[in-house]
Coordinates of N, CA, C and O in Angstrom, one line a residue:
L1 N 52.7 -129.1 229.4 CA 53.9 -128.4 228.7 C 55.1 -129.5 228.5 O 55.8 -129.5 227.5
A2 N 55.3 -130.3 229.4 CA 56.4 -131.2 229.6 C 56.1 -132.2 228.4 O 57.1 -132.4 227.7
F3 N 54.8 -132.7 228.2 CA 54.6 -133.6 227.2 C 54.7 -133.0 225.7 O 55.1 -133.6 224.9
M4 N 54.4 -131.8 225.7 CA 54.4 -130.9 224.4 C 56.0 -130.8 224.0 O 56.4 -131.0 222.8
G5 N 56.8 -130.5 225.0 CA 58.2 -130.5 224.7 C 58.8 -131.8 224.2 O 59.6 -131.9 223.3
G6 N 58.3 -133.0 224.9 CA 58.9 -134.3 224.4 C 58.3 -134.6 223.2 O 59.0 -135.0 222.2
G7 N 57.1 -134.1 222.7 CA 56.6 -134.4 221.4 C 57.2 -133.6 220.4 O 57.6 -134.1 219.3
G8 N 57.8 -132.5 220.7 CA 58.5 -131.5 219.9 C 59.9 -132.2 219.6 O 60.3 -132.1 218.4
V9 N 60.4 -132.7 220.6 CA 61.8 -133.2 220.4 C 61.7 -134.5 219.5 O 62.5 -134.8 218.7
G10 N 60.5 -135.3 219.8 CA 60.2 -136.5 218.9 C 60.1 -136.0 217.4 O 60.5 -136.7 216.5
L11 N 59.3 -135.1 217.1 CA 59.1 -134.6 215.9 C 60.4 -134.2 215.1 O 60.8 -134.4 214.0
I12 N 61.3 -133.4 215.9 CA 62.5 -133.1 215.4 C 63.3 -134.3 215.1 O 64.1 -134.4 214.2
S13 N 63.4 -135.3 216.0 CA 64.1 -136.4 215.8 C 63.7 -137.2 214.6 O 64.5 -137.7 213.8
L14 N 62.4 -137.3 214.3 CA 62.0 -137.8 213.1 C 62.3 -137.1 211.7 O 62.6 -137.7 210.8
F15 N 62.4 -135.8 211.9 CA 62.8 -134.9 210.9 C 64.2 -135.1 210.5 O 64.6 -135.1 209.4
F16 N 65.1 -135.4 211.5 CA 66.5 -135.6 211.2 C 66.8 -137.0 210.9 O 68.0 -137.3 210.8
A17 N 65.8 -137.8 211.0 CA 66.0 -139.2 210.6 C 66.8 -139.4 209.4 O 67.5 -140.3 209.2
G18 N 66.3 -138.6 208.3 CA 67.0 -138.6 207.0 C 68.3 -138.3 207.0 O 69.1 -138.6 206.1
C19 N 69.0 -137.6 208.1 CA 70.3 -137.3 208.1 C 71.1 -138.4 209.0 O 72.2 -138.7 208.6
I20 N 70.4 -138.8 210.1 CA 71.0 -139.7 211.0 C 71.1 -141.1 210.5 O 72.3 -141.7 210.5
I21 N 70.1 -141.6 209.8 CA 70.2 -143.0 209.4 C 71.1 -143.3 208.3 O 71.9 -144.2 208.4
P22 N 71.2 -142.4 207.3 CA 72.2 -142.7 206.1 C 73.7 -142.7 206.8 O 74.6 -143.2 206.2
K23 N 73.8 -141.7 207.8 CA 75.2 -141.6 208.3 C 75.6 -142.8 209.1 O 76.7 -143.2 209.1
L24 N 74.7 -143.4 209.9 CA 75.1 -144.4 210.8 C 74.7 -145.7 210.1 O 75.4 -146.8 210.5
G25 N 73.8 -145.8 209.3 CA 73.3 -147.1 208.7 C 72.2 -147.5 209.7 O 71.9 -147.2 210.8
S26 N 71.2 -148.4 209.1 CA 70.0 -148.6 209.9 C 70.2 -149.3 211.2 O 69.5 -149.1 212.2
L27 N 71.1 -150.3 211.2 CA 71.3 -151.2 212.2 C 71.9 -150.4 213.3 O 71.5 -150.4 214.7
Q28 N 72.9 -149.5 213.1 CA 73.6 -148.8 214.0 C 72.7 -147.6 214.6 O 72.7 -147.3 215.8
A29 N 71.9 -147.2 213.7 CA 70.8 -146.2 214.2 C 69.9 -146.8 215.1 O 69.4 -146.0 216.2
I30 N 69.5 -148.0 214.9 CA 68.6 -148.8 215.9 C 69.2 -148.9 217.1 O 68.6 -148.8 218.4
L31 N 70.4 -149.3 217.1 CA 71.2 -149.4 218.4 C 71.5 -148.1 219.2 O 71.2 -148.0 220.3
V32 N 71.7 -147.0 218.6 CA 71.8 -145.7 219.1 C 70.5 -145.3 219.7 O 70.5 -144.8 220.9
A33 N 69.3 -145.6 218.9 CA 68.1 -145.1 219.5 C 67.6 -146.0 220.8 O 67.1 -145.6 221.7
S34 N 68.0 -147.3 220.8 CA 67.6 -148.1 221.8 C 68.5 -147.8 223.2 O 67.9 -147.8 224.2
M35 N 69.8 -147.2 222.9 CA 70.5 -146.8 224.0 C 69.9 -145.5 224.4 O 69.9 -145.4 225.8
L36 N 69.5 -144.5 223.7 CA 68.8 -143.3 224.1 C 67.6 -143.7 225.0 O 67.2 -143.1 225.9
A37 N 66.9 -144.5 224.5 CA 65.5 -145.0 225.1 C 65.9 -145.5 226.6 O 65.2 -145.3 227.5
T38 N 66.9 -146.3 226.7 CA 67.2 -147.0 227.8 C 67.8 -145.9 228.8 O 67.3 -145.8 230.0
V39 N 68.5 -144.9 228.5 CA 69.0 -143.8 229.3 C 67.8 -143.0 229.7 O 67.7 -142.6 230.9
G40 N 67.0 -142.8 228.8 CA 65.7 -141.9 229.1 C 64.8 -142.5 230.1 O 64.5 -141.8 231.0
C41 N 64.6 -143.8 230.0 CA 63.8 -144.5 230.9 C 64.5 -144.6 232.3 O 63.8 -144.5 233.4
S42 N 65.8 -144.7 232.3 CA 66.5 -144.7 233.5 C 66.4 -143.4 234.4 O 66.3 -143.4 235.6
L43 N 66.7 -142.4 233.6 CA 66.5 -141.0 234.1 C 65.2 -140.8 234.7 O 65.1 -140.0 235.7
M44 N 64.2 -141.2 233.9 CA 62.8 -140.8 234.4 C 62.6 -141.5 235.6 O 61.7 -141.2 236.4
A45 N 63.2 -142.7 235.8 CA 63.0 -143.5 237.1 C 63.7 -142.8 238.3 O 63.2 -143.0 239.4
M46 N 64.7 -142.0 237.9 CA 65.3 -141.3 239.0 C 64.5 -140.0 239.6 O 65.1 -139.1 240.2
A47 N 63.3 -139.7 238.9 CA 62.6 -138.5 239.3 C 62.4 -138.2 240.6 O 62.4 -137.0 241.0
P48 N 62.3 -139.2 241.6 CA 62.1 -138.7 242.9 C 63.3 -138.0 243.6 O 63.3 -137.3 244.5
L49 N 64.5 -138.2 242.9 CA 65.7 -137.5 243.4 C 65.7 -135.9 242.9 O 66.0 -135.1 243.6
S50 N 65.1 -135.9 241.6 CA 65.0 -134.4 241.2 C 64.1 -134.5 240.0 O 64.3 -135.1 239.1
P51 N 63.1 -133.5 240.0 CA 62.1 -133.4 238.8 C 62.8 -133.2 237.5 O 62.3 -133.6 236.6
I52 N 63.9 -132.5 237.6 CA 64.7 -132.3 236.3 C 65.2 -133.5 235.6 O 65.3 -133.5 234.5
L53 N 65.5 -134.5 236.4 CA 65.8 -135.8 235.8 C 64.7 -136.4 235.0 O 65.0 -137.1 234.0
F54 N 63.6 -136.3 235.4 CA 62.4 -136.7 234.7 C 62.4 -136.0 233.4 O 62.1 -136.7 232.3
M55 N 62.4 -134.7 233.4 CA 62.3 -133.9 232.0 C 63.5 -134.4 231.0 O 63.3 -134.5 229.9
I56 N 64.7 -134.4 231.6 CA 65.8 -134.8 230.8 C 65.6 -136.2 230.2 O 65.8 -136.4 229.0
G57 N 65.1 -137.1 231.1 CA 64.9 -138.6 230.7 C 63.8 -138.5 229.6 O 63.9 -139.2 228.6
M58 N 62.7 -137.7 229.8 CA 61.7 -137.8 228.8 C 62.1 -137.4 227.5 O 61.8 -137.8 226.3
L59 N 63.0 -136.0 227.5 CA 63.4 -135.7 226.3 C 64.5 -136.6 225.6 O 64.4 -136.7 224.5
T60 N 65.2 -137.2 226.4 CA 66.2 -138.2 225.9 C 65.3 -139.3 225.2 O 65.8 -139.9 224.1
L61 N 64.3 -139.8 225.9 CA 63.5 -140.9 225.4 C 62.8 -140.4 224.1 O 62.9 -141.3 223.1
C62 N 62.2 -139.4 224.1 CA 61.6 -138.9 222.8 C 62.6 -138.6 221.6 O 62.3 -138.7 220.5
S63 N 63.9 -138.2 222.0 CA 64.9 -138.0 220.8 C 65.2 -139.4 220.2 O 65.8 -139.4 219.1
S64 N 64.8 -140.6 220.7 CA 65.1 -141.9 220.1 C 64.1 -142.2 219.0 O 64.1 -143.3 218.5
S65 N 63.1 -141.3 218.7 CA 62.0 -141.7 217.7 C 62.6 -142.1 216.3 O 61.9 -142.7 215.7
F66 N 63.8 -141.6 216.0 CA 64.2 -141.9 214.7 C 64.5 -143.4 214.6 O 64.6 -144.0 213.5
G67 N 64.6 -144.0 215.8 CA 64.8 -145.5 215.7 C 63.6 -146.3 215.0 O 63.9 -147.4 214.4
A68 N 62.4 -145.8 215.1 CA 61.2 -146.5 214.3 C 61.5 -146.4 212.8 O 61.2 -147.4 212.0
V69 N 62.0 -145.2 212.2 CA 62.2 -145.2 210.9 C 63.4 -146.1 210.6 O 63.3 -146.8 209.5
A70 N 64.4 -146.1 211.3 CA 65.6 -147.0 211.2 C 65.1 -148.5 211.2 O 65.6 -149.3 210.2
Y71 N 64.3 -148.9 212.0 CA 63.7 -150.2 212.1 C 62.9 -150.5 210.8 O 63.1 -151.7 210.1
L72 N 62.1 -149.6 210.4 CA 61.4 -149.9 209.1 C 62.3 -150.1 207.9 O 62.2 -150.9 207.1
Q73 N 63.3 -149.1 207.8 CA 64.3 -149.4 206.8 C 65.1 -150.5 206.8 O 65.2 -151.3 205.8
F74 N 65.4 -151.1 208.0 CA 66.2 -152.3 208.2 C 65.4 -153.5 207.8 O 66.0 -154.4 207.0
I75 N 64.2 -153.5 208.3 CA 63.3 -154.6 207.8 C 63.1 -154.5 206.3 O 63.1 -155.6 205.6
S76 N 62.7 -153.4 205.7 CA 62.2 -153.4 204.4 C 63.4 -153.6 203.4 O 63.1 -154.1 202.2
A77 N 64.5 -153.4 203.8 CA 65.8 -153.7 202.9 C 65.9 -155.3 202.7 O 66.7 -155.7 201.9
R78 N 65.2 -156.1 203.6 CA 65.4 -157.5 203.7 C 64.2 -158.3 203.2 O 64.2 -159.5 203.3
V79 N 63.3 -157.6 202.7 CA 61.8 -158.1 202.3 C 61.7 -157.8 200.9 O 62.1 -156.8 200.3
D80 N 61.1 -158.8 200.2 CA 60.8 -158.7 198.8 C 59.8 -157.6 198.7 O 58.9 -157.3 199.5
V81 N 60.0 -156.7 197.6 CA 59.0 -155.5 197.3 C 57.4 -155.9 197.3 O 56.7 -155.3 197.9
S82 N 57.2 -157.1 196.8 CA 55.8 -157.5 196.6 C 55.2 -157.9 198.1 O 54.1 -157.9 198.2
Q83 N 56.0 -158.1 199.1 CA 55.7 -158.3 200.4 C 55.8 -157.1 201.3 O 55.5 -157.2 202.5
M84 N 55.9 -155.8 200.9 CA 56.2 -154.8 201.6 C 54.9 -154.4 202.4 O 55.0 -154.0 203.6
G85 N 53.8 -154.3 201.7 CA 52.5 -154.0 202.3 C 52.3 -155.0 203.6 O 51.8 -154.5 204.7
A86 N 52.5 -156.3 203.5 CA 52.3 -157.2 204.5 C 53.2 -156.9 205.7 O 52.7 -157.0 206.8
I87 N 54.4 -156.5 205.4 CA 55.4 -156.2 206.4 C 54.9 -155.0 207.2 O 55.0 -155.0 208.4
Q88 N 54.6 -153.9 206.3 CA 54.3 -152.7 207.1 C 52.9 -152.9 208.0 O 52.9 -152.4 209.0
G89 N 52.1 -153.7 207.5 CA 50.8 -154.1 208.2 C 51.2 -154.8 209.5 O 50.6 -154.4 210.6
A90 N 52.0 -155.8 209.4 CA 52.4 -156.5 210.6 C 53.2 -155.7 211.6 O 52.9 -155.8 212.9
L91 N 54.1 -154.8 211.1 CA 54.8 -153.9 212.0 C 53.9 -153.0 212.7 O 53.9 -152.6 214.0
S92 N 53.0 -152.5 212.0 CA 51.9 -151.5 212.5 C 51.0 -152.3 213.6 O 50.8 -151.7 214.8
A93 N 50.6 -153.5 213.3 CA 49.8 -154.3 214.2 C 50.7 -154.6 215.4 O 50.1 -154.6 216.6
S94 N 51.8 -154.9 215.3 CA 52.7 -155.2 216.4 C 52.9 -154.0 217.4 O 53.0 -154.1 218.6
G95 N 53.3 -152.9 216.7 CA 53.4 -151.6 217.4 C 52.1 -151.2 218.2 O 52.1 -150.8 219.4
L96 N 51.0 -151.5 217.6 CA 49.6 -151.2 218.2 C 49.4 -152.0 219.4 O 49.0 -151.6 220.5
M97 N 49.6 -153.2 219.2 CA 49.5 -154.3 220.3 C 50.4 -154.0 221.4 O 50.1 -154.0 222.6
A98 N 51.7 -153.6 221.2 CA 52.6 -153.2 222.1 C 52.1 -151.9 222.9 O 52.2 -151.9 224.2
Y99 N 51.6 -150.9 222.2 CA 51.1 -149.8 222.8 C 50.0 -150.1 223.7 O 49.8 -149.8 224.9
I100 N 49.0 -151.0 223.2 CA 47.7 -151.4 224.1 C 48.2 -152.1 225.5 O 47.7 -151.7 226.5
I101 N 49.0 -153.0 225.3 CA 49.7 -153.8 226.4 C 50.4 -152.9 227.3 O 50.2 -152.8 228.5
G102 N 51.3 -152.1 226.8 CA 52.1 -151.3 227.5 C 51.4 -150.2 228.4 O 51.7 -150.1 229.5
S103 N 50.5 -149.6 227.6 CA 49.7 -148.4 228.3 C 48.9 -149.1 229.4 O 48.8 -148.5 230.6
N104 N 48.3 -150.2 229.1 CA 47.4 -150.8 230.3 C 48.4 -151.3 231.5 O 48.0 -151.1 232.6
L105 N 49.5 -151.9 231.1 CA 50.5 -152.2 232.1 C 50.9 -151.1 232.8 O 51.0 -151.1 234.2
Y106 N 51.3 -150.0 232.3 CA 51.8 -148.9 232.9 C 50.6 -148.2 233.9 O 51.0 -147.9 235.1
T107 N 49.6 -148.2 233.5 CA 48.4 -147.7 234.2 C 48.2 -148.5 235.5 O 47.9 -148.1 236.6
A108 N 48.2 -149.9 235.3 CA 47.9 -150.8 236.4 C 48.9 -150.7 237.4 O 48.8 -150.7 238.6
L109 N 50.3 -150.5 236.9 CA 51.4 -150.5 237.9 C 51.3 -149.1 238.5 O 51.6 -148.9 239.8
S110 N 51.0 -147.9 237.8 CA 50.8 -146.7 238.5 C 49.8 -146.6 239.5 O 50.0 -146.0 240.6
V111 N 48.6 -147.3 239.2 CA 47.5 -147.2 240.1 C 47.7 -148.1 241.2 O 47.5 -147.7 242.4
G112 N 48.3 -149.2 241.0 CA 48.5 -150.2 242.1 C 49.6 -150.0 243.0 O 49.6 -150.5 244.2
A113 N 50.7 -149.3 242.6 CA 51.8 -149.0 243.5 C 51.7 -148.0 244.4 O 50.9 -147.1 244.1
L114 N 52.3 -147.9 245.3 CA 52.4 -146.9 246.4 C 53.0 -145.6 245.6 O 53.8 -145.8 244.7
S115 N 52.7 -144.5 246.2 CA 53.2 -143.3 245.4 C 54.8 -143.3 245.4 O 55.4 -142.7 244.5
E116 N 55.5 -143.9 246.3 CA 57.0 -143.9 246.4 C 57.5 -144.9 245.4 O 58.7 -144.8 244.9
A117 N 56.6 -146.0 245.0 CA 57.1 -147.0 244.2 C 56.6 -146.9 242.7 O 56.9 -147.5 241.8
R118 N 55.9 -145.8 242.3 CA 55.3 -145.5 241.0 C 56.5 -145.4 240.0 O 56.3 -145.6 238.9
W119 N 57.7 -144.9 240.5 CA 58.7 -144.6 239.6 C 59.3 -145.8 239.0 O 60.1 -146.0 238.1
A120 N 59.0 -147.0 239.8 CA 59.5 -148.3 239.4 C 59.0 -148.7 238.0 O 59.6 -149.6 237.3
C121 N 57.9 -148.3 237.5 CA 57.4 -148.3 236.1 C 58.4 -148.0 235.1 O 58.8 -148.8 234.1
Y122 N 59.2 -147.0 235.4 CA 60.3 -146.7 234.4 C 61.5 -147.5 234.5 O 62.2 -147.7 233.5
L123 N 61.7 -148.0 235.7 CA 62.8 -149.0 235.9 C 62.5 -150.3 235.1 O 63.5 -150.8 234.6
I124 N 61.3 -150.7 235.3 CA 60.9 -151.9 234.4 C 61.0 -151.5 232.9 O 61.6 -152.4 232.2
G125 N 60.6 -150.3 232.5 CA 60.8 -150.0 231.1 C 62.4 -149.9 230.7 O 62.7 -150.3 229.5
A126 N 63.1 -149.4 231.6 CA 64.6 -149.2 231.4 C 65.2 -150.7 231.2 O 66.0 -151.0 230.3
G127 N 64.7 -151.6 232.1 CA 65.2 -153.1 231.9 C 64.9 -153.7 230.7 O 65.6 -154.2 230.0
L128 N 63.6 -153.4 230.2 CA 63.2 -154.0 228.9 C 63.8 -153.2 227.7 O 64.4 -154.1 226.8
M129 N 64.2 -152.1 227.9 CA 65.0 -151.5 226.9 C 66.4 -152.0 226.8 O 67.0 -152.0 225.7
A130 N 67.0 -152.1 228.0 CA 68.3 -152.7 228.1 C 68.5 -154.0 227.5 O 69.4 -154.3 226.7
V131 N 67.4 -154.9 227.7 CA 67.5 -156.1 227.0 C 67.4 -156.0 225.5 O 68.0 -156.6 224.7
A132 N 66.4 -155.1 225.0 CA 66.3 -154.9 223.5 C 67.6 -154.3 223.0 O 68.1 -154.7 221.9
C133 N 68.3 -153.4 223.7 CA 69.5 -152.8 223.4 C 70.5 -153.9 223.1 O 71.3 -153.9 222.3
G134 N 70.6 -154.8 224.2 CA 71.5 -155.9 224.1 C 71.4 -156.9 222.9 O 72.4 -157.2 222.3
L135 N 70.1 -157.1 222.6 CA 69.8 -157.9 221.5 C 70.1 -157.3 220.3 O 70.8 -158.0 219.3
V136 N 70.0 -156.0 220.0 CA 70.4 -155.1 218.9 C 71.9 -155.2 218.8 O 72.5 -155.3 217.7
A137 N 72.5 -154.9 219.9 CA 74.2 -155.1 220.0 C 74.7 -156.4 219.4 O 75.6 -156.4 218.7
I138 N 74.1 -157.5 219.9 CA 74.4 -158.7 219.4 C 74.3 -158.9 218.1 O 75.1 -159.5 217.3
L139 N 73.1 -158.5 217.5 CA 72.9 -158.6 216.1 C 73.9 -157.7 215.3 O 74.3 -158.1 214.3
F140 N 74.0 -156.6 215.7 CA 75.1 -155.7 215.2 C 76.5 -156.4 215.2 O 77.2 -156.2 214.2
R141 N 76.8 -157.0 216.2 CA 78.1 -157.4 216.3 C 78.3 -158.8 215.5 O 79.4 -159.1 214.8
I142 N 77.2 -159.7 215.4 CA 77.5 -161.0 214.6 C 77.1 -160.9 213.2 O 77.4 -161.5 212.3
R143 N 76.2 -159.8 212.9 CA 75.8 -159.5 211.6 C 75.2 -160.7 210.8 O 75.8 -161.1 209.8
I144 N 74.2 -161.3 211.4 CA 73.6 -162.4 210.7 C 73.0 -162.1 209.3 O 73.0 -162.8 208.4
V145 N 72.4 -161.0 209.3 CA 71.6 -160.6 208.1 C 72.6 -159.7 207.2 O 73.6 -159.0 207.6
P146 N 72.4 -159.6 205.9 CA 73.1 -158.7 205.0 C 73.0 -157.4 205.5 O 71.9 -156.8 205.9
T147 N 74.2 -156.5 205.4 CA 74.1 -155.1 205.9 C 74.6 -154.1 204.7 O 75.5 -153.3 205.0
D148 N 74.0 -154.2 203.5 CA 74.4 -153.4 202.5 C 74.2 -151.9 202.8 O 75.0 -151.1 202.4
D149 N 73.1 -151.6 203.4 CA 72.8 -150.2 203.7 C 73.5 -149.9 205.0 O 73.4 -148.6 205.5
D150 N 74.3 -150.6 205.7 CA 74.9 -150.2 207.1 C 76.4 -149.9 206.9 O 76.9 -150.0 208.0
E151 N 76.8 -149.7 205.7 CA 78.1 -149.4 205.7 C 78.6 -147.8 205.8 O 77.8 -147.1 205.5

């Protein structure tokens, strides 16, 4: 039931991506999504304190799914139309590789860790998300790339 609720929130987030991304711009939408993901993983790591924190964290994490659409828009605005298929293929392959590595790493950490330390998997995820969030914030701040759609 918990994962179905998260999936529902993720689908709603994707549905509203058409409203969120034009309002914020693709780069700022990526920044907001990465902040939501960081907060979500951090709350999920606090689950030993209260199970409700895990649920709130999971729903927060799932609500960041519009970031994938924003990322695709951000990249595709900077690529020649003739190269769009190659870019989408590369992004799909990268996402699949991250899923394969991430799910195996998560499983190994969950199985190998003591029951009290299993929540540390989410802390690792929150740390990685925080690094990604910082990189997006730096990119947003220095604006190396053209930002025609980010106004």
